[in-house]
Short mmCIF file of C-alpha atoms in Angstrom, two decimals:
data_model
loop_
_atom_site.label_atom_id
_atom_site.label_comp_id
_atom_site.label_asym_id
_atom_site.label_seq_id
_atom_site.Cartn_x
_atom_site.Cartn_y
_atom_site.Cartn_z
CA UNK P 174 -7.54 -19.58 22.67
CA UNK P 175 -4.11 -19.28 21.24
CA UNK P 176 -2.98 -23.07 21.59
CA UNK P 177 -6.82 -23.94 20.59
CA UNK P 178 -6.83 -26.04 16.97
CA UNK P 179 -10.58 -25.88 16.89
CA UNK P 180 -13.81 -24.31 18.14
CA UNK P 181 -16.23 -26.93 17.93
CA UNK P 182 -20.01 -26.13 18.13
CA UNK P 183 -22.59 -28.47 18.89
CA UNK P 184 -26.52 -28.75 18.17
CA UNK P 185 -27.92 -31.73 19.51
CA UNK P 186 -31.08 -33.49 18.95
CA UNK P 187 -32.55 -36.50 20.00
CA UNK P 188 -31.67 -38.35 16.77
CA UNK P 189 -29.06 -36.02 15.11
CA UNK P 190 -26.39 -33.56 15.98
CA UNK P 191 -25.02 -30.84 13.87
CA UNK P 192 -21.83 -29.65 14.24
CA UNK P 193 -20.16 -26.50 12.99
CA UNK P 194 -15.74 -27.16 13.47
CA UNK P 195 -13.95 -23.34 13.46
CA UNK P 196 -10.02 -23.18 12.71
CA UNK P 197 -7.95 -20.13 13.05
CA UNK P 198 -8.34 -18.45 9.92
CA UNK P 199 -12.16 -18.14 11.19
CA UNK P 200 -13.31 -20.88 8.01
CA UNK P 201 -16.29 -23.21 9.46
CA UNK P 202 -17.34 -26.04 8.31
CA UNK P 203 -20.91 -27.78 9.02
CA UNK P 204 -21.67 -31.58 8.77
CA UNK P 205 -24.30 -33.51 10.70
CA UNK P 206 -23.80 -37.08 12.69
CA UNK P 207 -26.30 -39.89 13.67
CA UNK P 208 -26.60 -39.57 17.69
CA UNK P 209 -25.65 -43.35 17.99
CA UNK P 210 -22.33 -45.18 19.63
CA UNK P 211 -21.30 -45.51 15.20
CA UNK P 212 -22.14 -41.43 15.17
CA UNK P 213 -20.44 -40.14 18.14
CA UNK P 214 -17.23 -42.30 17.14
CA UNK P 215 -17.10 -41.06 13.38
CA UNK P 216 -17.21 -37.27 15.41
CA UNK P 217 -14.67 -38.12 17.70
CA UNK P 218 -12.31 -39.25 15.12
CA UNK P 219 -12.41 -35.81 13.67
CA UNK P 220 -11.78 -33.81 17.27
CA UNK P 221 -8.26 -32.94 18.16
CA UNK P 222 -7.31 -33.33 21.69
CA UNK P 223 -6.57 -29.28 21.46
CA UNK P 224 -9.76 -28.71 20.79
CA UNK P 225 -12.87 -26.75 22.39
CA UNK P 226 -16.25 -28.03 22.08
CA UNK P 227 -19.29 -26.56 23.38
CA UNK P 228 -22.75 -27.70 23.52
CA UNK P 229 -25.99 -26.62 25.04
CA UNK P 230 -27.95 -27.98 27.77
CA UNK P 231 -30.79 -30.17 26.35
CA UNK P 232 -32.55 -32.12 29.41
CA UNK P 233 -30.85 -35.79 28.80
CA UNK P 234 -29.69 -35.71 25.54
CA UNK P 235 -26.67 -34.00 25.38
CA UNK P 236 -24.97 -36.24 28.55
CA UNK P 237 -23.63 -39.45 26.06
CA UNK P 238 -21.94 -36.92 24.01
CA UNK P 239 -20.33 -34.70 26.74
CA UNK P 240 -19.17 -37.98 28.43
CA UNK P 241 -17.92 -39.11 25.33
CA UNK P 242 -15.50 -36.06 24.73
CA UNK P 243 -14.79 -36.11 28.41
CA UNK P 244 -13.72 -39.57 28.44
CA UNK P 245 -11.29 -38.36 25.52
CA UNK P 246 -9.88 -35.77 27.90
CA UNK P 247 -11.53 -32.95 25.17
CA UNK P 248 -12.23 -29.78 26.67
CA UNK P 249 -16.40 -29.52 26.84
CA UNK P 250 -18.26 -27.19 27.63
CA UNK P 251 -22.39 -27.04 28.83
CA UNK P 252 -23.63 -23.73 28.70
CA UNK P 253 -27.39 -22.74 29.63
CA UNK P 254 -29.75 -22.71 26.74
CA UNK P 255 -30.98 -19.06 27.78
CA UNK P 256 -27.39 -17.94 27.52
CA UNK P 257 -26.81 -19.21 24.15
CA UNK P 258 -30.50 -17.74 23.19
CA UNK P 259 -29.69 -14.06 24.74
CA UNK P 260 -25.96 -14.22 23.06
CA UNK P 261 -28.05 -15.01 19.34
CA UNK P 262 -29.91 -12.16 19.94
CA UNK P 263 -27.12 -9.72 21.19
CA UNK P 264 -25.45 -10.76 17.82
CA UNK P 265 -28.61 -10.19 15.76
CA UNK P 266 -28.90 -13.14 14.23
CA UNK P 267 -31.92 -13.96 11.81
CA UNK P 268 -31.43 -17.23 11.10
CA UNK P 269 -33.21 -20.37 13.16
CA UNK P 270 -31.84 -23.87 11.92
CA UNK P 271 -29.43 -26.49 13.28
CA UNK P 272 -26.50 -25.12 11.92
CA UNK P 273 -26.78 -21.53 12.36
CA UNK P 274 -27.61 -22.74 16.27
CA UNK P 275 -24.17 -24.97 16.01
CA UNK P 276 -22.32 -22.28 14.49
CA UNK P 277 -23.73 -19.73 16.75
CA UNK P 278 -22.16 -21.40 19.41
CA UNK P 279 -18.87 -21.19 18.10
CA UNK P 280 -19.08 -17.32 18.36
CA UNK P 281 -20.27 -17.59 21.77
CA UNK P 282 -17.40 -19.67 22.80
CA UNK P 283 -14.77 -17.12 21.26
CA UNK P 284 -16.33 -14.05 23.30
CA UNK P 285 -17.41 -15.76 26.44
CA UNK P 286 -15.70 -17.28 29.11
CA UNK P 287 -16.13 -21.00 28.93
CA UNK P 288 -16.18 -23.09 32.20
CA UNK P 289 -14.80 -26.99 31.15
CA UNK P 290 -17.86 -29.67 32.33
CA UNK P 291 -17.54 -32.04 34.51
CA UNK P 292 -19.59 -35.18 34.94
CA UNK P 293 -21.74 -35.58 37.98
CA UNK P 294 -20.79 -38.49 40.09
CA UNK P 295 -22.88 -41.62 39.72
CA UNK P 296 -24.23 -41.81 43.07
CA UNK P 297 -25.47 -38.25 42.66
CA UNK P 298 -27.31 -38.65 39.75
CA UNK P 299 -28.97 -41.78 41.13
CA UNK P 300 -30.31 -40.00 43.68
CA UNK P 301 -31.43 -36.94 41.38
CA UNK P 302 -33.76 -39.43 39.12
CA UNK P 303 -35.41 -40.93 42.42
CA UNK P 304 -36.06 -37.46 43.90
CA UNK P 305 -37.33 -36.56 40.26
CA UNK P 306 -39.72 -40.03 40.26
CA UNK P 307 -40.78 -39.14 43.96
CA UNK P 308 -42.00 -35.51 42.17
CA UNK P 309 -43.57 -37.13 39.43
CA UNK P 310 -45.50 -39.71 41.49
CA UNK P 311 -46.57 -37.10 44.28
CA UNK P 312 -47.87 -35.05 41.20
CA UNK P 313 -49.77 -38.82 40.39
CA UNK P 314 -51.41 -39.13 43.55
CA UNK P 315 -52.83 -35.83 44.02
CA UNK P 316 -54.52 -36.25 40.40
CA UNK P 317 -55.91 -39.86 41.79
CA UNK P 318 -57.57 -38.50 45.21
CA UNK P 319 -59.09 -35.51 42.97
CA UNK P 320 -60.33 -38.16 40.99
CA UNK P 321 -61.72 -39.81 43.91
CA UNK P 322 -63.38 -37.03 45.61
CA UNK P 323 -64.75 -36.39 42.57
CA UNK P 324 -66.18 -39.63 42.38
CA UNK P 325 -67.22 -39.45 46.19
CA UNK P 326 -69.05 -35.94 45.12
CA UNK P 327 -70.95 -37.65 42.51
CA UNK P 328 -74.43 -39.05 43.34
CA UNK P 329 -73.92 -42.27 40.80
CA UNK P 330 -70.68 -44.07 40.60
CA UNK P 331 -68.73 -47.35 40.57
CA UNK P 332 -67.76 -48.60 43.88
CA UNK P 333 -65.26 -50.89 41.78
CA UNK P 334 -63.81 -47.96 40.07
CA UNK P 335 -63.55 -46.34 43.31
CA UNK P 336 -62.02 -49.43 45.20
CA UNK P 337 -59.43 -49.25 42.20
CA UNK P 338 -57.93 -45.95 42.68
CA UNK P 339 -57.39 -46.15 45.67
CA UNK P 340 -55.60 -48.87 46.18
CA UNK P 341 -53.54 -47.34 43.11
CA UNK P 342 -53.26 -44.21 46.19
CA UNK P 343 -51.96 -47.16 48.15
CA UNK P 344 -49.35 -48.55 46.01
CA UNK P 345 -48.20 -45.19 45.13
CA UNK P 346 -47.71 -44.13 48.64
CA UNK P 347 -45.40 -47.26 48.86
CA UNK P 348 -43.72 -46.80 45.79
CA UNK P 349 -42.31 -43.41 47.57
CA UNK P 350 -41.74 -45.09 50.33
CA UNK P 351 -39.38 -47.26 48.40
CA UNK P 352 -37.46 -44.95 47.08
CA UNK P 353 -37.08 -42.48 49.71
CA UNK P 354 -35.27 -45.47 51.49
CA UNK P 355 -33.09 -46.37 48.48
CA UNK P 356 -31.92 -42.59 48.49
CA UNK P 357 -31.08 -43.24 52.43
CA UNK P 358 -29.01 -46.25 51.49
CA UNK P 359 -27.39 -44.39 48.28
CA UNK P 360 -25.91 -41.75 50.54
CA UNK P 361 -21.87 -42.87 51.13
CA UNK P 362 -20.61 -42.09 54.44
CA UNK P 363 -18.79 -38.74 53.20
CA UNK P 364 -22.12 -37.70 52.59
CA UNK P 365 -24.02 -38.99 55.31
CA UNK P 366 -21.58 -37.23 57.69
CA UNK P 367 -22.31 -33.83 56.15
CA UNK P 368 -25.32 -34.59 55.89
CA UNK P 369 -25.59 -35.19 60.06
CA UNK P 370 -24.57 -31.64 60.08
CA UNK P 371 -26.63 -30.14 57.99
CA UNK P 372 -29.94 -31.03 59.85
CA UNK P 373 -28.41 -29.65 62.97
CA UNK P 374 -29.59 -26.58 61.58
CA UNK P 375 -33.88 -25.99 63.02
CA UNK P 376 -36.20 -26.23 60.19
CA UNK P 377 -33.63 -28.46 57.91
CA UNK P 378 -34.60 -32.19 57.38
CA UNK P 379 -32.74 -35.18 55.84
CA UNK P 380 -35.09 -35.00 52.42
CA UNK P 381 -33.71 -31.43 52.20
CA UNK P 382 -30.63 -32.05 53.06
CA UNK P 383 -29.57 -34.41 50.65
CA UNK P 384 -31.56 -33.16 47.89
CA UNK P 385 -29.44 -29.54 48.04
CA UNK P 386 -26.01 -31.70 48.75
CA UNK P 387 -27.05 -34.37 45.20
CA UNK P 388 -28.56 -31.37 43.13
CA UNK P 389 -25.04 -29.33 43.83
CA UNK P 390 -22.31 -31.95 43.47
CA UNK P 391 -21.94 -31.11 47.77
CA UNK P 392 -22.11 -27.79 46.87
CA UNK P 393 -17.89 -28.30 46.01
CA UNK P 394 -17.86 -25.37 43.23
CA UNK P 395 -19.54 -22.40 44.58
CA UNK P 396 -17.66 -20.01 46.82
CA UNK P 397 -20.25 -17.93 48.21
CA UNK P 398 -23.96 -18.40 49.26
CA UNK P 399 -25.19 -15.73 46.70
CA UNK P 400 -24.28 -18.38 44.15
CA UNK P 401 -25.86 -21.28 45.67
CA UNK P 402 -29.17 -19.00 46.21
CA UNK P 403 -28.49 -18.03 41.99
CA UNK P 404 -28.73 -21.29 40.99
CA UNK P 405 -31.81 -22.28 43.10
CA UNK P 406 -33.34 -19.40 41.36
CA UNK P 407 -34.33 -17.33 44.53
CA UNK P 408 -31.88 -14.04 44.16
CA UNK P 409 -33.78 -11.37 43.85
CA UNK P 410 -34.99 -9.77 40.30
CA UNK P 411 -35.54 -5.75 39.57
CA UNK P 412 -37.02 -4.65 37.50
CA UNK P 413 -37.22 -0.87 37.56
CA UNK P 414 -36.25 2.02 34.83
CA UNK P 415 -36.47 5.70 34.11
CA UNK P 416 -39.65 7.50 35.67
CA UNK P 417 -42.09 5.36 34.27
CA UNK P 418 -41.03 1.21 34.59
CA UNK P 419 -41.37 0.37 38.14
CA UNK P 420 -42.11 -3.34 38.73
CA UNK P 421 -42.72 -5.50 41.37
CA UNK P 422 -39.36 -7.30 42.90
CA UNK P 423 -39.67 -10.78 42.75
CA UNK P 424 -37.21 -13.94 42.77
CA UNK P 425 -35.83 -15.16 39.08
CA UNK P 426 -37.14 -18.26 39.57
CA UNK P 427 -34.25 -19.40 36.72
CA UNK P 428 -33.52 -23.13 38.86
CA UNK P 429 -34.82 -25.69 40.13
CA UNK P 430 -38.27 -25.45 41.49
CA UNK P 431 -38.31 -28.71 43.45
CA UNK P 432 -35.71 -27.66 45.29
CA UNK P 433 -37.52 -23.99 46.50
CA UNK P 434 -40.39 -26.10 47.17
CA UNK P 435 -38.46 -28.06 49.60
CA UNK P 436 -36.77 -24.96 50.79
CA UNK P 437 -40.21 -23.08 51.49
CA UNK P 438 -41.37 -26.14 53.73
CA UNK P 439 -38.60 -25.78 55.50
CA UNK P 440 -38.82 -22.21 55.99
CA UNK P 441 -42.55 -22.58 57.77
CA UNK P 442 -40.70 -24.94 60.57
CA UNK P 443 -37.55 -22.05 60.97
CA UNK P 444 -39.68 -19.29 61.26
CA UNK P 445 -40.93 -21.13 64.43
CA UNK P 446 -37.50 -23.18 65.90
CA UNK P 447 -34.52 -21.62 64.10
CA UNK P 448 -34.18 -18.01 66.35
CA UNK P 449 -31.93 -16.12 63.35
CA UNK P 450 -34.82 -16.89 60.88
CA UNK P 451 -37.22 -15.68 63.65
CA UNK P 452 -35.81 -12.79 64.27
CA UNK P 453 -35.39 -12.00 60.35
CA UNK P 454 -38.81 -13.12 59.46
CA UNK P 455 -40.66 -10.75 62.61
CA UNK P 456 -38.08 -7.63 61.71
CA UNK P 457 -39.44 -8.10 58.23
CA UNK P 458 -43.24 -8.25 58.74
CA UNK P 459 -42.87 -5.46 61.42
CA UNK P 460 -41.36 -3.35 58.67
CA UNK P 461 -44.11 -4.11 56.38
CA UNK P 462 -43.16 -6.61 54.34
CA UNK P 463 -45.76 -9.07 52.58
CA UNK P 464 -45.47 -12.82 54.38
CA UNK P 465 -44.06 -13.93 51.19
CA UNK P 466 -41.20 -11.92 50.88
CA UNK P 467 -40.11 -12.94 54.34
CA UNK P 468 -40.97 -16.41 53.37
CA UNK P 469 -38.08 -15.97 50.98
CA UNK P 470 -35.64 -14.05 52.79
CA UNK P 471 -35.56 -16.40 55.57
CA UNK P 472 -34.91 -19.43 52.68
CA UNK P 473 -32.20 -17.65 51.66
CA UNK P 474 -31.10 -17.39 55.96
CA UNK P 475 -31.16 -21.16 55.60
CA UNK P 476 -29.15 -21.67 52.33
CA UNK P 477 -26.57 -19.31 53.78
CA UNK P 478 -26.34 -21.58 57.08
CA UNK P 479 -26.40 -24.68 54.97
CA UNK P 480 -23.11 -23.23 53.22
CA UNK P 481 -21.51 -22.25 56.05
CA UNK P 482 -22.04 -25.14 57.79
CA UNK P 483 -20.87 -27.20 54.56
CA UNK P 484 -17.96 -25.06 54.57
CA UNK P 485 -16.92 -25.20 57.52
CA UNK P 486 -17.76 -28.77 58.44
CA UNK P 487 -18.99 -28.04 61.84
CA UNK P 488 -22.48 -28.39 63.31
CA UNK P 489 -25.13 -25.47 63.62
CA UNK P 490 -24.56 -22.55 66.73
CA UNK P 491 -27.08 -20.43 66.80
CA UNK P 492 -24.65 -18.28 69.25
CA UNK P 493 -21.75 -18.66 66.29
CA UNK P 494 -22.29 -14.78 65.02
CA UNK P 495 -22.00 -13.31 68.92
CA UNK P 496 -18.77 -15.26 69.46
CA UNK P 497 -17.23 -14.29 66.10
CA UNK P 498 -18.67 -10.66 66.92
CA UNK P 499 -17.02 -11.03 70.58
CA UNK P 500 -13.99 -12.61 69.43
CA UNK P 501 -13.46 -9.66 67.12
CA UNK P 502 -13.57 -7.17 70.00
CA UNK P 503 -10.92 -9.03 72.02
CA UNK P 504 -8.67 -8.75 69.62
CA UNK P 505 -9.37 -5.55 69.03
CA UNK P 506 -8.95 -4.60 72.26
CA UNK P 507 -5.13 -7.01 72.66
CA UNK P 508 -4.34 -4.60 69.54
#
């Protein structure tokens, strides 16, 4: 922070963003820019390269503007929305506009530790808005055959009407279709090679596979499984105080819910071919444990292969645990 000329906050909308520049002497000063190509020059004119500038997540918008600054070799920085919400509170703040939000996040950045953003690669975020359209037109189709069996259910309707929708069903269908082979032909052969690996593992398929590789950047920044299984939202949460507060445990469910979706499926086909998630899943219900709660503790068996195997770069042993164990106790025994 020493070398730092400014502390830039940033409130972004989809038409405007505010922005609230600190100095060292702790003055601030507010202005506001038109979120156009004209806007986000004017702003960048006005950013020394020493500077910090930190901005919260909103959805789509705030991407032109952190690519912008990036481009300009700025430091940026994305924080979660929650984060910056939580923080607001801590500090007691009453106020609720633009600019308090903007300058808000100019105290955040001098108390927290800031991690600089980095753009997700192109290919990666290709993939991302297919898997997203995939969601959205899944979510279509089940609405249309509702529709229809409503129809079906109904002593009077229009066999037109009827004929309609379904074919919509039909073109739908193929629509996915579409895309799930475009993902298959975005994957580059780095990726496709992990990828290989990854469904090694029982219970793991290629629509998984990829979608946990895109949605992570191939999982390059996280160091430990715990992490991966944070940002999926399926850690554990507990909530439990004094005498009198004690809730239910259940995951945070702070991440992407596609992605646990995906995850679940997958752990229905371990819990029958994968032998570690087997024998977690049947030590689980034999120690009482409700089928959900297994359900997620064997997820979080396969996210913890997945990263190992990512890790390592090596296909899945289901043996790999004995032989580490065993090679531990030979050298054990040479020492």
């Amino acid at each position: 922070m020493t070398n730092v000329a400014k502390i830039i906050g940033i409130d972004i909308s989809k038409e405007k963003f505010d922005v609230c520049f600190s100095s060292k002497n702790d003055s601030c000063t507010s202005c506001s820019y038109v979120y156009n190509k004209n806007g986000i020059k004017s702003f960048l004119k006005n950013v020394p390269h020493n500077s910090i500038c930190i901005m919260e997540a909103t959805g789509i918008y705030h991407l032109k503007l952190a690519y912008a600054l990036y481009e300009q070799n700025i430091f940026v920085a994305v924080v979660n929305p929650l984060s910056a919400k939580n923080f607001s509170r801590a500090v007691m703040c009453r106020t609720k506009t633009d600019k308090s939000d903007a300058k808000q996040l100019v105290e955040y950045a001098k108390k927290m530790d800031l991690v600089k953003w980095e753009p997700t690669a192109d290919n990666y975020i290709r993939i991302q808005q297919m898997y997203r359209s995939i969601e959205l037109l899944q979510i279509n189709i089940t609405q249309v055959n509702n529709q229809i069996e409503s129809i079906l259910n109904s002593p009077v309707y229009d066999k037109t009407l009827l004929v309609m929708l379904q074919k919509h069903v039909k073109h739908l269908r193929k629509s996915i279709e579409r895309l799930e082979k475009q993902i298959e032909k975005s994957i580059c052969e780095d990726d496709a090679y992990v990828i290989e690996r990854i469904c090694s593992i029982p219970g793991v398929g290629k629509k998984t596979a990829i979608a946990i590789l895109t949605s992570t950047k191939g999982l390059r920044h996280f160091y430990n499984y715990r992490q991966v299984s944070s940002y999926f939202g399926l850690c554990p949460r507990i909530y439990d105080s004094g005498k009198s507060v004690h809730g239910k445990a259940h995951i945070c469910k702070m991440g992407m819910g596609w992605i646990r979706k995906l995850l679940y499926m997958c752990s229905i086909s371990a819990i029958r071919y994968n032998s570690t998630c087997v024998a977690l899943y049947e030590r689980l219900r034999e120690k009482g444990k409700p089928v959900k709660v297994a359900m997620i503790a064997v997820v979080n068996k396969l996210l913890k292969q997945i990263f190992a195997i990512v890790k390592n770069n090596c296909f899945y042993d289901e043996n790999f645990s004995k032989n580490i164990k065993s090679l531990k106790y030979i050298v054990n025994l040479n020492n």
